[in-house]
């Protein structure tokens, strides 16, 4: 039976509705994970380190897709809740067209400047050439990746989370199969990994585009639309927290790599890459849940259904607590076998990675609440509060932690930095939730 945004949600119905979004985010994270696995095991740790060094920049450029998707789906969902379906379709269509134009521009700029940027990040010799080759292949198809990121949110707002799941699974399986073929069997190395990624991203970006172009039975469809600067500005402000999260992650990851290069050399960068790959799959549960329930929150806010908004808020906090405990337990139990998959060929690198993984994973007890708090205010249309939470969490507190803790605890300080940043951010999230409770009536 189709679940609608206007329904009353118990735990079962809420989990059924958000589950496709969680799986979508998990499969999205598979792109870099699978590339990393095959490159590390078949092309060596220099090429593996090259991907880890340049990937934050590529993900940073792709954040426009998250901005348009999260900020736009909130605006579209609120319009649907207010009964303005024509406006919702107009906003949705305009945002997709703007995203395509921006994607093309970023591809051109990135293609021209990627080599000096990679050099500035510290890449030299073979690592430099590997960075440039991998980045230029991915940049060529950057628009498809940005569309895929945006459609993850729009599919949920259109009441088609399962269709979004099917598309993402298809894209993820494409990446896995082609990586095994191009890198494992044909030995194409880093080029093969890049080719597998862009083909799968094209699947993930173009399939939803074709669906919305055609007549469909969802709440949204692509129609002719002009740029509405007022709405576009609102979307950018509303989605600024997600933009901040991803751009901050780019800056912070660069600093992490810098600190690790200084403390442990190439091994440190490779270890951090493995930890990011594996832990992003775990964190995808929190991001997926937040993306999945955001349209419900936006719809009920637009419809002034305060009782249902309170219901979703309370159940979300309980579910996130359970998810955090389960993921912390799983990460501690699976740290050694997961690290073995990536760097089992190098004992010193394995020990470094495994210890860092176990420390870093402690953040799961806290991070889910901060991720949800930021997404919650985005869904309510309060992009400023959402952006402040993200700014403090992903940039200010992480920068302070990564600069200070290694001085006190050497390389362990690098791994503990995220735990400290999430703990400090929890105080900010809790303060805003308490302050804004009367305005939005979710408590």
Short mmCIF file of C-alpha atoms in Angstrom, two decimals:
data_model
loop_
_atom_site.label_atom_id
_atom_site.label_comp_id
_atom_site.label_asym_id
_atom_site.label_seq_id
_atom_site.Cartn_x
_atom_site.Cartn_y
_atom_site.Cartn_z
CA UNK A 1 0.00 0.00 0.00
CA UNK A 2 1.33 3.44 -0.94
CA UNK A 3 2.38 5.59 2.02
CA UNK A 4 1.44 9.25 1.69
CA UNK A 5 3.00 12.31 3.29
CA UNK A 6 -0.39 13.12 4.85
CA UNK A 7 -0.61 9.77 6.71
CA UNK A 8 -0.23 9.30 10.46
CA UNK A 9 3.09 7.53 11.06
CA UNK A 10 3.66 4.80 13.61
CA UNK A 11 7.11 3.22 13.94
CA UNK A 12 6.43 0.58 11.29
CA UNK A 13 5.10 3.01 8.71
CA UNK A 14 7.88 5.52 9.40
CA UNK A 15 10.59 2.89 8.98
CA UNK A 16 8.95 1.59 5.80
CA UNK A 17 8.90 5.12 4.36
CA UNK A 18 12.50 6.06 5.25
CA UNK A 19 14.06 2.64 4.57
CA UNK A 20 14.47 3.21 0.81
CA UNK A 21 16.29 6.49 1.50
CA UNK A 22 18.64 4.76 3.93
CA UNK A 23 19.47 2.09 1.37
CA UNK A 24 19.88 4.79 -1.29
CA UNK A 25 22.50 6.56 0.80
CA UNK A 26 24.29 3.29 1.57
CA UNK A 27 24.49 2.44 -2.12
CA UNK A 28 25.60 5.97 -2.96
CA UNK A 29 28.51 5.55 -0.55
CA UNK A 30 29.45 2.34 -2.34
CA UNK A 31 30.90 4.28 -5.30
CA UNK A 32 34.03 5.46 -3.56
CA UNK A 33 34.19 2.40 -1.30
CA UNK A 34 34.27 -0.05 -4.19
CA UNK A 35 36.75 2.09 -6.10
CA UNK A 36 38.96 2.21 -3.01
CA UNK A 37 38.77 -1.53 -2.45
CA UNK A 38 39.75 -2.48 -5.99
CA UNK A 39 42.37 0.24 -6.43
CA UNK A 40 44.01 -0.55 -3.09
CA UNK A 41 44.19 -4.27 -3.78
CA UNK A 42 44.94 -4.22 -7.53
CA UNK A 43 46.69 -0.89 -8.22
CA UNK A 44 48.61 -0.29 -4.97
CA UNK A 45 48.53 2.19 -2.14
CA UNK A 46 49.98 5.12 -4.14
CA UNK A 47 46.97 5.16 -6.48
CA UNK A 48 44.74 4.49 -3.48
CA UNK A 49 46.22 7.49 -1.66
CA UNK A 50 45.76 9.60 -4.81
CA UNK A 51 42.00 8.89 -4.85
CA UNK A 52 41.77 9.72 -1.15
CA UNK A 53 43.63 12.99 -1.68
CA UNK A 54 41.50 14.27 -4.57
CA UNK A 55 38.11 12.79 -3.63
CA UNK A 56 37.21 15.47 -1.04
CA UNK A 57 37.54 18.13 -3.75
CA UNK A 58 35.33 16.19 -6.18
CA UNK A 59 32.72 15.60 -3.50
CA UNK A 60 32.91 19.28 -2.60
CA UNK A 61 32.07 20.27 -6.15
CA UNK A 62 29.17 17.85 -6.18
CA UNK A 63 27.61 19.46 -3.11
CA UNK A 64 25.46 21.69 -5.29
CA UNK A 65 23.36 18.59 -5.97
CA UNK A 66 22.80 18.08 -2.24
CA UNK A 67 22.02 21.79 -1.80
CA UNK A 68 19.37 21.78 -4.53
CA UNK A 69 17.98 18.41 -3.46
CA UNK A 70 17.63 19.02 0.26
CA UNK A 71 16.79 22.73 0.12
CA UNK A 72 14.52 22.23 -2.88
CA UNK A 73 12.65 19.20 -1.55
CA UNK A 74 11.80 21.16 1.61
CA UNK A 75 10.35 24.04 -0.44
CA UNK A 76 8.50 21.62 -2.72
CA UNK A 77 7.14 19.57 0.21
CA UNK A 78 5.88 22.66 2.02
CA UNK A 79 4.12 23.77 -1.20
CA UNK A 80 2.51 20.33 -1.49
CA UNK A 81 1.39 20.52 2.13
CA UNK A 82 -0.22 23.89 1.39
CA UNK A 83 -2.09 22.35 -1.56
CA UNK A 84 -0.08 24.25 -4.21
CA UNK A 85 0.81 21.36 -6.51
CA UNK A 86 1.32 23.50 -9.63
CA UNK A 87 3.82 25.68 -7.75
CA UNK A 88 5.57 22.56 -6.45
CA UNK A 89 6.05 21.25 -10.01
CA UNK A 90 7.25 24.63 -11.21
CA UNK A 91 9.79 24.92 -8.39
CA UNK A 92 10.98 21.34 -8.93
CA UNK A 93 11.46 21.78 -12.68
CA UNK A 94 13.26 25.09 -12.35
CA UNK A 95 15.69 23.62 -9.83
CA UNK A 96 16.54 20.64 -12.05
CA UNK A 97 17.29 22.93 -15.01
CA UNK A 98 19.45 25.24 -12.87
CA UNK A 99 21.36 22.26 -11.51
CA UNK A 100 22.18 21.01 -15.01
CA UNK A 101 23.52 24.44 -16.02
CA UNK A 102 25.65 24.74 -12.87
CA UNK A 103 26.98 21.21 -13.35
CA UNK A 104 28.25 22.00 -16.83
CA UNK A 105 30.00 25.16 -15.62
CA UNK A 106 31.68 23.37 -12.70
CA UNK A 107 32.87 20.60 -15.01
CA UNK A 108 34.63 23.08 -17.30
CA UNK A 109 36.24 25.02 -14.44
CA UNK A 110 37.33 21.88 -12.61
CA UNK A 111 38.79 20.30 -15.74
CA UNK A 112 41.02 23.34 -16.34
CA UNK A 113 42.30 23.86 -12.79
CA UNK A 114 42.49 20.33 -11.36
CA UNK A 115 46.24 19.85 -11.89
CA UNK A 116 47.44 22.94 -9.98
CA UNK A 117 44.90 22.18 -7.26
CA UNK A 118 46.16 18.60 -6.88
CA UNK A 119 49.73 19.91 -6.71
CA UNK A 120 48.75 22.41 -4.02
CA UNK A 121 47.20 19.58 -2.00
CA UNK A 122 50.58 17.86 -1.90
CA UNK A 123 50.40 15.38 -4.80
CA UNK A 124 53.72 14.76 -6.55
CA UNK A 125 55.08 12.53 -9.31
CA UNK A 126 52.89 9.43 -9.84
CA UNK A 127 50.37 10.51 -7.20
CA UNK A 128 49.92 13.81 -9.05
CA UNK A 129 49.29 12.16 -12.41
CA UNK A 130 46.90 9.66 -10.79
CA UNK A 131 44.97 12.49 -9.12
CA UNK A 132 44.60 14.40 -12.39
CA UNK A 133 43.55 11.37 -14.47
CA UNK A 134 40.98 10.17 -11.92
CA UNK A 135 39.57 13.66 -11.32
CA UNK A 136 39.19 14.59 -14.99
CA UNK A 137 37.29 11.40 -15.77
CA UNK A 138 34.88 12.02 -12.87
CA UNK A 139 34.55 15.72 -13.68
CA UNK A 140 33.42 14.93 -17.22
CA UNK A 141 30.29 13.32 -15.75
CA UNK A 142 29.90 15.63 -12.75
CA UNK A 143 26.45 16.84 -13.83
CA UNK A 144 25.06 13.28 -13.73
CA UNK A 145 26.42 12.83 -10.21
CA UNK A 146 24.86 16.11 -9.06
CA UNK A 147 21.50 15.10 -10.53
CA UNK A 148 21.69 11.78 -8.73
CA UNK A 149 22.32 13.54 -5.41
CA UNK A 150 19.38 15.91 -5.94
CA UNK A 151 16.93 13.23 -7.10
CA UNK A 152 17.52 11.22 -3.92
CA UNK A 153 15.58 13.92 -2.07
CA UNK A 154 13.09 14.76 -4.82
CA UNK A 155 12.05 11.11 -5.22
CA UNK A 156 11.00 11.04 -1.57
CA UNK A 157 9.09 14.33 -1.91
CA UNK A 158 7.32 12.82 -4.94
CA UNK A 159 6.17 9.89 -2.74
CA UNK A 160 8.38 7.53 -4.74
CA UNK A 161 11.10 6.48 -2.28
CA UNK A 162 11.06 2.88 -3.54
CA UNK A 163 11.65 3.99 -7.11
CA UNK A 164 14.57 6.08 -5.88
CA UNK A 165 15.87 2.99 -4.12
CA UNK A 166 15.66 0.87 -7.27
CA UNK A 167 17.57 3.49 -9.27
CA UNK A 168 20.30 3.77 -6.65
CA UNK A 169 20.64 0.01 -6.31
CA UNK A 170 20.93 -0.28 -10.11
CA UNK A 171 23.64 2.39 -10.13
CA UNK A 172 25.47 0.80 -7.20
CA UNK A 173 25.42 -2.68 -8.73
CA UNK A 174 26.67 -1.21 -12.00
CA UNK A 175 29.63 0.25 -10.15
CA UNK A 176 30.44 -2.99 -8.33
CA UNK A 177 30.25 -5.15 -11.46
CA UNK A 178 32.26 -2.76 -13.63
CA UNK A 179 34.93 -2.26 -10.95
CA UNK A 180 35.37 -6.02 -10.72
CA UNK A 181 35.56 -6.19 -14.52
CA UNK A 182 37.67 -3.11 -15.31
CA UNK A 183 40.05 -3.17 -12.32
CA UNK A 184 40.01 -6.77 -11.11
CA UNK A 185 39.86 -8.63 -14.45
CA UNK A 186 41.16 -6.23 -17.11
CA UNK A 187 43.75 -4.61 -14.76
CA UNK A 188 42.94 -1.07 -15.92
CA UNK A 189 43.81 0.26 -12.48
CA UNK A 190 42.75 3.74 -11.48
CA UNK A 191 41.34 4.55 -14.93
CA UNK A 192 39.11 1.49 -14.76
CA UNK A 193 37.84 2.51 -11.32
CA UNK A 194 37.02 6.01 -12.57
CA UNK A 195 35.23 4.62 -15.64
CA UNK A 196 33.13 2.29 -13.48
CA UNK A 197 32.15 5.18 -11.22
CA UNK A 198 31.06 7.58 -13.95
CA UNK A 199 29.02 4.95 -15.79
CA UNK A 200 27.17 4.10 -12.59
CA UNK A 201 26.64 7.80 -11.78
CA UNK A 202 25.18 8.29 -15.25
CA UNK A 203 22.69 5.51 -14.53
CA UNK A 204 21.80 7.13 -11.19
CA UNK A 205 21.38 10.61 -12.67
CA UNK A 206 19.66 9.99 -15.99
CA UNK A 207 17.10 7.34 -15.02
CA UNK A 208 15.19 9.68 -12.62
CA UNK A 209 15.49 12.50 -15.17
CA UNK A 210 13.79 10.35 -17.81
CA UNK A 211 11.12 9.28 -15.31
CA UNK A 212 10.13 12.85 -14.44
CA UNK A 213 10.20 13.97 -18.08
CA UNK A 214 7.57 11.37 -18.95
CA UNK A 215 4.00 11.33 -17.65
CA UNK A 216 4.04 9.58 -14.27
CA UNK A 217 1.84 8.92 -11.22
CA UNK A 218 4.06 10.69 -8.66
CA UNK A 219 3.41 14.09 -7.10
CA UNK A 220 6.03 15.75 -9.31
CA UNK A 221 6.82 16.07 -13.01
CA UNK A 222 9.14 18.17 -15.16
CA UNK A 223 7.39 21.04 -16.92
CA UNK A 224 8.62 24.19 -18.70
CA UNK A 225 9.79 26.67 -16.07
CA UNK A 226 11.66 29.96 -15.86
CA UNK A 227 14.16 30.87 -13.16
CA UNK A 228 12.35 32.22 -10.11
CA UNK A 229 15.15 34.07 -8.31
CA UNK A 230 13.15 34.45 -5.10
CA UNK A 231 12.49 30.72 -4.81
CA UNK A 232 16.02 29.86 -5.92
CA UNK A 233 17.41 32.16 -3.23
CA UNK A 234 15.17 30.54 -0.62
CA UNK A 235 16.30 27.08 -1.72
CA UNK A 236 19.96 28.10 -1.51
CA UNK A 237 19.51 29.51 1.99
CA UNK A 238 17.44 26.51 3.06
CA UNK A 239 19.91 24.02 1.63
CA UNK A 240 22.96 25.93 2.82
CA UNK A 241 23.41 23.56 5.77
CA UNK A 242 23.91 20.62 3.42
CA UNK A 243 26.21 22.74 1.25
CA UNK A 244 28.10 23.76 4.38
CA UNK A 245 28.33 20.15 5.53
CA UNK A 246 29.87 18.98 2.29
CA UNK A 247 32.12 21.98 1.66
CA UNK A 248 33.32 21.87 5.26
CA UNK A 249 34.01 18.16 4.85
CA UNK A 250 36.22 19.03 1.89
CA UNK A 251 38.25 21.53 3.93
CA UNK A 252 38.40 19.28 6.99
CA UNK A 253 39.40 16.19 4.99
CA UNK A 254 42.21 18.15 3.38
CA UNK A 255 43.41 19.18 6.86
CA UNK A 256 43.10 15.60 8.12
CA UNK A 257 45.24 14.43 5.20
CA UNK A 258 47.76 17.19 5.89
CA UNK A 259 48.06 16.23 9.56
CA UNK A 260 48.28 12.52 8.76
CA UNK A 261 50.87 13.08 6.04
CA UNK A 262 52.96 14.91 8.64
CA UNK A 263 52.47 12.28 11.37
CA UNK A 264 52.43 9.02 9.39
CA UNK A 265 53.19 9.81 5.73
CA UNK A 266 51.45 7.99 2.89
CA UNK A 267 50.24 5.31 5.29
CA UNK A 268 48.31 7.91 7.28
CA UNK A 269 46.46 9.17 4.20
CA UNK A 270 45.68 5.61 3.11
CA UNK A 271 44.43 4.68 6.60
CA UNK A 272 42.17 7.73 6.73
CA UNK A 273 40.79 6.82 3.31
CA UNK A 274 39.79 3.34 4.50
CA UNK A 275 38.17 4.75 7.63
CA UNK A 276 36.20 7.29 5.60
CA UNK A 277 35.05 4.64 3.13
CA UNK A 278 33.77 2.24 5.75
CA UNK A 279 32.37 4.75 8.22
CA UNK A 280 30.52 6.64 5.50
CA UNK A 281 28.48 3.49 4.89
CA UNK A 282 27.55 3.45 8.58
CA UNK A 283 26.83 7.20 8.66
CA UNK A 284 24.68 6.80 5.55
CA UNK A 285 22.00 5.35 7.84
CA UNK A 286 21.66 8.71 9.61
CA UNK A 287 21.77 10.73 6.40
CA UNK A 288 19.30 8.39 4.72
CA UNK A 289 16.90 8.57 7.64
CA UNK A 290 17.07 12.38 7.64
CA UNK A 291 16.48 12.59 3.88
CA UNK A 292 13.61 10.11 4.11
CA UNK A 293 11.68 11.86 6.85
CA UNK A 294 12.38 15.46 5.74
CA UNK A 295 9.44 15.62 3.27
CA UNK A 296 7.11 14.31 6.01
CA UNK A 297 8.30 17.08 8.32
CA UNK A 298 8.00 19.72 5.60
CA UNK A 299 4.54 18.55 4.56
CA UNK A 300 3.14 18.55 8.11
CA UNK A 301 4.70 21.94 8.82
CA UNK A 302 3.10 23.33 5.64
CA UNK A 303 -0.25 21.78 6.58
CA UNK A 304 0.03 23.05 10.22
CA UNK A 305 -0.33 19.48 11.55
CA UNK A 306 1.46 20.14 14.85
CA UNK A 307 0.42 16.88 16.48
CA UNK A 308 1.88 14.78 13.68
CA UNK A 309 5.03 16.93 13.62
CA UNK A 310 5.50 16.21 17.33
CA UNK A 311 4.92 12.50 16.64
CA UNK A 312 7.62 12.37 13.95
CA UNK A 313 10.09 14.36 16.06
CA UNK A 314 9.71 12.12 19.13
CA UNK A 315 9.91 8.86 17.19
CA UNK A 316 12.95 10.09 15.26
CA UNK A 317 14.94 10.77 18.42
CA UNK A 318 14.19 7.26 19.71
CA UNK A 319 15.09 5.60 16.40
CA UNK A 320 18.32 7.55 16.06
CA UNK A 321 19.35 6.46 19.58
CA UNK A 322 18.80 2.82 18.64
CA UNK A 323 20.64 3.21 15.31
CA UNK A 324 23.61 4.79 17.08
CA UNK A 325 23.98 1.96 19.57
CA UNK A 326 23.64 -0.72 16.89
CA UNK A 327 26.18 0.93 14.59
CA UNK A 328 28.73 1.47 17.36
CA UNK A 329 28.49 -2.20 18.32
CA UNK A 330 28.75 -3.36 14.72
CA UNK A 331 31.71 -1.09 13.95
CA UNK A 332 33.69 -2.34 16.94
CA UNK A 333 33.03 -5.99 16.06
CA UNK A 334 33.75 -5.55 12.33
CA UNK A 335 36.72 -3.17 12.47
CA UNK A 336 39.41 -5.82 11.90
CA UNK A 337 37.74 -7.79 9.08
CA UNK A 338 36.70 -4.59 7.25
CA UNK A 339 40.20 -3.11 7.45
CA UNK A 340 41.63 -6.45 6.35
CA UNK A 341 39.63 -6.19 3.12
CA UNK A 342 41.31 -2.94 2.14
CA UNK A 343 44.86 -3.06 3.53
CA UNK A 344 45.41 -6.62 4.72
CA UNK A 345 48.47 -6.80 2.45
CA UNK A 346 50.39 -4.31 4.66
CA UNK A 347 50.51 -5.21 8.40
CA UNK A 348 51.70 -1.81 9.62
CA UNK A 349 49.02 -0.03 7.63
CA UNK A 350 46.39 -2.51 8.84
CA UNK A 351 47.22 -1.89 12.52
CA UNK A 352 47.13 1.88 12.05
CA UNK A 353 43.80 1.72 10.21
CA UNK A 354 42.13 -0.70 12.61
CA UNK A 355 42.97 1.39 15.70
CA UNK A 356 41.84 4.61 14.03
CA UNK A 357 38.59 2.94 12.93
CA UNK A 358 37.64 1.85 16.45
CA UNK A 359 38.30 5.31 17.92
CA UNK A 360 36.57 7.21 15.12
CA UNK A 361 33.47 4.99 15.38
CA UNK A 362 32.73 6.27 18.90
CA UNK A 363 31.21 9.31 17.20
CA UNK A 364 28.20 7.22 16.12
CA UNK A 365 26.66 7.60 19.58
CA UNK A 366 26.34 11.34 18.96
CA UNK A 367 26.52 12.16 15.25
CA UNK A 368 23.02 10.93 14.36
CA UNK A 369 21.38 13.56 16.56
CA UNK A 370 23.40 16.38 14.97
CA UNK A 371 22.71 15.18 11.43
CA UNK A 372 18.99 14.90 12.17
CA UNK A 373 18.82 18.30 13.90
CA UNK A 374 20.31 20.05 10.87
CA UNK A 375 18.01 18.20 8.45
CA UNK A 376 15.01 18.82 10.72
CA UNK A 377 15.38 22.61 10.55
CA UNK A 378 16.01 22.44 6.81
CA UNK A 379 12.72 20.58 6.40
CA UNK A 380 10.98 23.26 8.46
CA UNK A 381 12.31 25.91 6.08
CA UNK A 382 14.70 27.37 8.69
CA UNK A 383 17.89 27.22 6.66
CA UNK A 384 19.75 29.67 8.91
CA UNK A 385 19.53 27.50 12.04
CA UNK A 386 20.33 24.41 10.00
CA UNK A 387 23.37 26.13 8.50
CA UNK A 388 24.65 27.25 11.91
CA UNK A 389 24.43 23.70 13.27
CA UNK A 390 26.26 22.35 10.21
CA UNK A 391 28.83 25.14 10.23
CA UNK A 392 29.75 24.54 13.87
CA UNK A 393 29.66 20.74 13.52
CA UNK A 394 31.48 20.19 10.26
CA UNK A 395 33.90 23.12 10.23
CA UNK A 396 34.50 25.10 13.42
CA UNK A 397 34.57 22.27 15.97
CA UNK A 398 36.36 19.85 13.64
CA UNK A 399 39.04 22.37 12.71
CA UNK A 400 39.67 23.18 16.36
CA UNK A 401 39.80 19.49 17.28
CA UNK A 402 42.06 18.40 14.43
CA UNK A 403 44.48 21.25 15.12
CA UNK A 404 44.58 20.83 18.92
CA UNK A 405 44.20 17.13 19.75
CA UNK A 406 47.17 15.81 17.68
CA UNK A 407 49.42 18.17 19.65
CA UNK A 408 48.29 16.48 22.86
CA UNK A 409 47.75 12.87 21.75
CA UNK A 410 49.82 12.50 18.54
CA UNK A 411 48.07 10.43 15.84
CA UNK A 412 45.33 9.23 18.23
CA UNK A 413 44.33 12.88 18.48
CA UNK A 414 43.46 12.80 14.78
CA UNK A 415 41.03 9.93 15.32
CA UNK A 416 39.51 11.49 18.47
CA UNK A 417 38.94 14.84 16.74
CA UNK A 418 35.60 13.79 15.24
CA UNK A 419 34.34 12.52 18.61
CA UNK A 420 35.14 15.83 20.29
CA UNK A 421 33.56 17.81 17.43
CA UNK A 422 30.32 15.80 17.57
CA UNK A 423 30.11 16.19 21.35
CA UNK A 424 30.48 19.97 21.15
CA UNK A 425 27.95 20.09 18.30
CA UNK A 426 25.40 18.19 20.33
CA UNK A 427 25.24 21.12 22.73
CA UNK A 428 24.50 23.50 19.83
CA UNK A 429 21.82 21.20 18.38
CA UNK A 430 20.11 20.75 21.74
CA UNK A 431 20.11 24.50 22.37
CA UNK A 432 18.39 25.29 19.05
CA UNK A 433 15.84 22.51 19.48
CA UNK A 434 14.90 23.96 22.87
CA UNK A 435 14.86 27.59 21.68
CA UNK A 436 12.74 26.94 18.56
CA UNK A 437 10.21 24.55 20.14
CA UNK A 438 7.47 27.17 20.55
CA UNK A 439 7.85 28.63 17.07
CA UNK A 440 7.49 25.29 15.25
CA UNK A 441 5.46 23.43 17.92
CA UNK A 442 7.21 20.07 17.60
CA UNK A 443 7.48 19.58 21.39
#
